[in-house]
Coordinates of C-alpha atoms in Angstrom, one line a residue:
R759 CA 44.5 -5.3 -89.7
D760 CA 41.6 -3.9 -87.6
R761 CA 40.0 -7.3 -87.7
D762 CA 43.2 -9.0 -86.5
L763 CA 43.5 -6.4 -83.7
T764 CA 39.9 -7.0 -82.6
L765 CA 40.4 -10.8 -82.5
N766 CA 43.7 -10.5 -80.6
S767 CA 42.0 -8.1 -78.1
Y768 CA 39.1 -10.5 -77.7
D769 CA 41.5 -13.4 -77.0
L770 CA 43.5 -11.3 -74.5
I771 CA 40.3 -10.5 -72.7
H772 CA 39.3 -14.1 -72.5
L773 CA 42.8 -15.0 -71.2
H774 CA 42.5 -12.5 -68.4
M775 CA 39.0 -13.7 -67.6
S776 CA 40.3 -17.2 -67.2
K777 CA 42.9 -15.9 -64.7
I778 CA 40.1 -14.1 -62.8
Y779 CA 38.2 -17.4 -62.7
D780 CA 41.2 -19.1 -61.1
V781 CA 41.4 -16.3 -58.5
I782 CA 37.7 -16.7 -57.8
L783 CA 38.1 -20.5 -57.3
C784 CA 40.9 -19.8 -54.8
W785 CA 38.8 -17.2 -53.1
N786 CA 35.9 -19.7 -52.8
K787 CA 38.1 -22.1 -50.8
I788 CA 38.9 -19.3 -48.4
A789 CA 35.4 -18.0 -48.2
L790 CA 34.1 -21.5 -47.4
N791 CA 35.9 -21.5 -44.0
A792 CA 35.9 -17.8 -43.3
N793 CA 33.2 -15.4 -42.1
V794 CA 33.0 -13.5 -45.3
T795 CA 29.9 -11.4 -46.1
L796 CA 29.1 -11.2 -49.8
T797 CA 26.4 -9.3 -51.7
P798 CA 23.3 -11.5 -52.0
L799 CA 22.9 -13.5 -55.1
P800 CA 19.9 -11.7 -56.6
E801 CA 21.5 -8.2 -56.0
M802 CA 24.6 -9.3 -57.9
V803 CA 22.5 -9.8 -61.0
T804 CA 19.8 -7.2 -60.7
L805 CA 21.7 -4.3 -59.1
F806 CA 25.4 -4.8 -60.1
G807 CA 24.9 -6.4 -63.5
F808 CA 26.9 -9.5 -62.8
D809 CA 26.4 -12.4 -65.2
F810 CA 24.3 -15.0 -63.4
S811 CA 26.9 -17.7 -63.9
L812 CA 29.5 -15.5 -62.1
A813 CA 26.9 -14.7 -59.4
F814 CA 26.3 -18.4 -58.7
L815 CA 30.0 -19.1 -58.8
L816 CA 30.7 -16.5 -56.1
S817 CA 27.7 -17.5 -54.0
R818 CA 28.1 -21.3 -54.2
P819 CA 30.5 -21.9 -51.3
K820 CA 27.9 -20.7 -48.7
I821 CA 24.7 -21.0 -50.7
S822 CA 23.5 -23.8 -48.4
Q823 CA 23.8 -21.5 -45.4
T824 CA 21.7 -18.8 -47.1
Y825 CA 19.2 -21.1 -48.7
P826 CA 18.4 -24.1 -46.5
E827 CA 16.7 -25.9 -49.3
I828 CA 20.1 -26.6 -50.8
P829 CA 21.7 -29.6 -48.8
P830 CA 25.4 -29.2 -48.1
F831 CA 26.3 -32.6 -49.7
L832 CA 25.7 -31.0 -53.1
L833 CA 28.5 -28.5 -52.7
S834 CA 31.6 -30.6 -52.5
S835 CA 34.4 -28.3 -53.6
S836 CA 37.1 -30.8 -54.5
P837 CA 37.3 -34.1 -56.4
S838 CA 38.7 -35.9 -53.3
S839 CA 35.8 -35.0 -51.1
S840 CA 33.5 -37.2 -53.1
S841 CA 35.6 -40.3 -52.5
S842 CA 33.5 -41.3 -49.5
S843 CA 30.3 -41.3 -51.4
S844 CA 28.7 -44.4 -52.7
S845 CA 30.0 -46.0 -55.9
S846 CA 26.7 -45.5 -57.8
S847 CA 27.3 -43.9 -61.2
S848 CA 25.4 -41.1 -62.7
S849 CA 23.8 -43.5 -65.2
S850 CA 22.1 -45.6 -62.5
K851 CA 18.4 -45.1 -62.0
V852 CA 17.3 -44.1 -58.5
K853 CA 13.9 -44.0 -56.8
V854 CA 12.3 -40.7 -57.6
E855 CA 10.8 -38.7 -54.7
K856 CA 9.4 -35.2 -54.5
P857 CA 11.9 -32.4 -53.9
V858 CA 11.6 -31.7 -50.1
V859 CA 13.3 -29.6 -47.5
T860 CA 13.4 -30.0 -43.7
A861 CA 11.5 -27.1 -42.1
M862 CA 9.1 -26.2 -39.4
T863 CA 5.6 -27.4 -40.1
D864 CA 2.4 -25.6 -39.1
D865 CA 2.2 -27.3 -35.7
G866 CA 5.7 -26.2 -34.8
A867 CA 7.4 -29.6 -35.3
E868 CA 10.3 -30.2 -37.7
G869 CA 9.3 -32.0 -40.8
E870 CA 9.7 -32.2 -44.6
I871 CA 7.8 -29.9 -47.0
V872 CA 7.7 -30.2 -50.8
L873 CA 9.8 -27.5 -52.5
T874 CA 7.7 -25.2 -54.7
L875 CA 8.1 -21.7 -56.1
E876 CA 6.1 -20.4 -53.2
N877 CA 8.3 -21.8 -50.4
S878 CA 11.7 -22.0 -51.9
P879 CA 13.6 -18.6 -51.7
L880 CA 16.3 -19.8 -54.1
M881 CA 13.8 -20.9 -56.6
R882 CA 12.2 -17.5 -56.5
V883 CA 15.6 -15.9 -56.9
C884 CA 16.1 -18.0 -60.1
A885 CA 12.6 -16.9 -61.3
D886 CA 13.6 -13.3 -60.8
I887 CA 16.9 -13.8 -62.6
I888 CA 15.0 -15.3 -65.6
N889 CA 12.6 -12.4 -65.7
H890 CA 15.4 -9.8 -65.2
C891 CA 17.5 -11.3 -68.0
G892 CA 14.5 -11.8 -70.3
Y893 CA 15.0 -15.5 -70.7
K894 CA 12.2 -17.6 -72.0
F895 CA 11.6 -21.4 -72.2
I896 CA 13.7 -22.2 -69.1
T897 CA 12.4 -23.1 -65.7
P898 CA 13.6 -21.8 -62.3
Q899 CA 14.0 -25.4 -61.2
L900 CA 16.5 -26.1 -64.1
L901 CA 18.4 -22.9 -63.4
M902 CA 18.6 -23.7 -59.7
V903 CA 19.6 -27.4 -60.0
F904 CA 22.2 -26.9 -62.8
W905 CA 24.0 -23.8 -61.4
T906 CA 23.9 -24.7 -57.7
L907 CA 25.7 -28.0 -58.1
D908 CA 29.5 -27.9 -57.7
A909 CA 31.6 -28.8 -60.7
H910 CA 32.8 -32.1 -59.0
A911 CA 29.3 -33.0 -57.6
L912 CA 28.7 -35.6 -60.4
D913 CA 32.2 -37.1 -60.7
T914 CA 31.3 -39.8 -58.1
P915 CA 27.8 -38.7 -57.0
S916 CA 26.3 -40.1 -53.8
E917 CA 22.9 -41.7 -53.7
K918 CA 21.6 -38.6 -51.9
T919 CA 22.8 -36.3 -54.7
L920 CA 21.2 -38.5 -57.4
K921 CA 17.9 -38.7 -55.5
W922 CA 17.9 -34.9 -55.0
I923 CA 18.4 -34.3 -58.7
A924 CA 15.9 -37.0 -59.7
S925 CA 13.2 -35.4 -57.5
F926 CA 13.1 -32.4 -59.9
R927 CA 12.9 -34.5 -63.1
E928 CA 9.2 -33.7 -63.7
H929 CA 9.8 -29.9 -63.3
L930 CA 13.1 -29.2 -65.2
F931 CA 11.4 -28.9 -68.6
Q932 CA 7.9 -27.6 -69.2
K933 CA 5.4 -29.3 -71.4
E934 CA 3.8 -26.0 -72.5
Y935 CA 7.0 -24.8 -74.1
R936 CA 7.9 -25.9 -77.6
H937 CA 10.4 -28.8 -77.4
Y938 CA 13.3 -27.2 -79.4
D939 CA 12.8 -23.9 -77.6
T940 CA 13.5 -25.5 -74.3
L941 CA 16.5 -27.4 -75.6
F942 CA 18.0 -24.4 -77.3
S943 CA 17.6 -22.4 -74.0
F944 CA 19.1 -25.2 -72.0
Y945 CA 22.2 -25.2 -74.3
Q946 CA 22.6 -21.4 -74.5
I947 CA 21.9 -20.5 -70.9
C948 CA 23.3 -23.6 -69.1
I949 CA 25.5 -25.9 -71.0
F950 CA 27.5 -23.6 -73.3
P951 CA 28.4 -20.9 -70.7
R952 CA 29.4 -23.4 -68.0
L953 CA 31.5 -25.7 -70.2
Q954 CA 33.8 -22.8 -70.9
L955 CA 34.7 -22.2 -67.2
S956 CA 37.0 -25.1 -66.5
E957 CA 37.8 -28.7 -67.4
A958 CA 35.8 -29.8 -64.4
D959 CA 32.8 -27.7 -65.5
S960 CA 33.0 -29.2 -69.0
R961 CA 33.0 -32.7 -67.5
F962 CA 30.1 -31.7 -65.3
C963 CA 28.0 -30.7 -68.3
I964 CA 28.5 -34.1 -69.8
K965 CA 27.6 -35.8 -66.5
F966 CA 24.5 -33.7 -66.1
F967 CA 23.3 -34.5 -69.7
E968 CA 23.9 -38.2 -69.1
L969 CA 21.9 -37.9 -65.8
L970 CA 19.0 -36.2 -67.6
H971 CA 18.9 -39.1 -70.1
S972 CA 19.4 -42.0 -67.6
Q973 CA 16.8 -40.7 -65.2
G974 CA 14.1 -40.3 -67.9
T975 CA 13.7 -36.5 -67.3
H976 CA 10.3 -35.5 -68.5
F977 CA 10.1 -33.6 -71.8
F978 CA 13.9 -34.0 -72.5
S979 CA 14.9 -35.7 -75.7
T980 CA 18.5 -36.9 -76.1
V981 CA 18.2 -37.2 -79.8
R982 CA 16.8 -33.7 -80.3
F983 CA 19.4 -32.2 -77.9
S984 CA 22.1 -33.7 -80.1
Y985 CA 20.5 -31.9 -83.1
V986 CA 20.6 -28.7 -81.1
I987 CA 24.3 -29.1 -80.4
E988 CA 25.1 -29.8 -84.1
Y989 CA 23.0 -26.8 -85.2
C990 CA 24.8 -24.5 -82.7
L991 CA 28.2 -25.9 -83.4
K992 CA 29.4 -23.3 -86.0
N993 CA 28.4 -20.3 -83.9
S994 CA 29.7 -21.8 -80.7
V995 CA 33.2 -22.4 -82.2
T996 CA 33.4 -19.0 -83.8
T997 CA 32.7 -17.3 -80.4
L998 CA 35.3 -19.3 -78.4
A999 CA 38.7 -18.0 -77.5
P1000 CA 41.8 -20.3 -77.6
S1001 CA 41.9 -20.3 -73.8
N1002 CA 38.6 -22.2 -73.5
F1003 CA 38.4 -23.9 -76.8
L1004 CA 40.0 -27.0 -75.3
F1005 CA 37.1 -27.3 -72.8
F1006 CA 34.6 -27.2 -75.6
S1007 CA 36.5 -29.7 -77.6
N1008 CA 36.6 -32.0 -74.6
F1009 CA 32.9 -31.6 -74.2
L1010 CA 32.2 -32.5 -77.8
N1011 CA 34.5 -35.5 -77.7
N1012 CA 32.9 -36.9 -74.6
F1013 CA 29.4 -36.1 -75.9
Y1014 CA 29.8 -38.0 -79.2
A1015 CA 31.7 -40.8 -77.4
L1016 CA 28.6 -41.2 -75.2
L1017 CA 26.3 -41.2 -78.2
Q1018 CA 28.6 -43.7 -80.0
S1019 CA 28.4 -46.1 -77.0
W1020 CA 24.7 -46.5 -77.7
N1021 CA 25.3 -47.4 -81.3
T1022 CA 24.8 -51.1 -81.0
P1023 CA 21.3 -52.5 -80.8
S1024 CA 21.8 -54.1 -77.4
E1025 CA 23.1 -50.8 -75.9
F1026 CA 20.4 -48.8 -77.5
Q1027 CA 17.8 -51.2 -76.2
A1028 CA 19.3 -51.1 -72.6
K1029 CA 19.9 -47.4 -72.3
C1030 CA 17.7 -45.6 -74.7
I1031 CA 14.4 -47.4 -74.6

C-alpha cells in the first residue's frame, strides 16, 4: 500500500510539473515581446538551485539579447516561424566553418571573432554549470548548443542554423574522454531530460541526433550511442511517469525507425560510411 501511495504521489507530481511547463511556455511567449527582467541564467542554477534545463527554458526567449554569440535565428519559438527558412533538411551536409560571432576587433572595427571559452560568456556559464553540478565527460560547447536551440529549431532548419551547429562539430565531444563516458553523459544530461519536456522537444532530440550523425561530428559514434540507449532503456522506463512516457515512446519509435532506414546496404553505404 505504501508503495502504491508513493507511485501515485510521484505520478501526481509529474502531472503538476507538466502543467507548470505549459505555463512556462505561455510565459515565454509573453516575455519575448515584453520588457521582463529575469534572474540571470547562472544565478538560477548556482544560487537558487534551479535545474539547468529549467534555467535554460526560462532564459531562452531573450538569451540572444544577453549573450550576443547566440544569433536570433536559432530561437524560433513556433513551428510556423521556420516556414520561411530554406528547404534543406537536417540530414544534408553543409560547409563547416569555425564558430564565430560579430564583435569589435582590436582596431575598433566590427568583425568576426572565433568563439572560444575565453571570449564566449555563455560558454563560460555552461562550464560553470558543469562544474557546479559535478558533471564529467561533457563539454560546455555541447551543453550550450543543445540547450540553447529552440524545440522547433530543427523542424525545418535554415542553412544558417545548420552551419552554426556544424561549426561546433569538432568541439562537442572530446577525444580525451572515454567514448562511452561521453555518450552516457550526453544521454543522461541532454537527451533524456529534454525528451520528457514536450512532444516538440522529443522530436528535437531525434533531429539533433540525426544532425550529429549526418554532419560527421568528431568522436560521436551512432552505433555506440544506440548501445547506450538500449543499456539505459530499463532504468529510463522505470523512472518515467505516465504524463511523459508518451514522449519517450515517440522518441524510441523515431530513433529505431531511423536506424531501420539504414538497414539496406545501399542506404548504409550512402548515409553511414
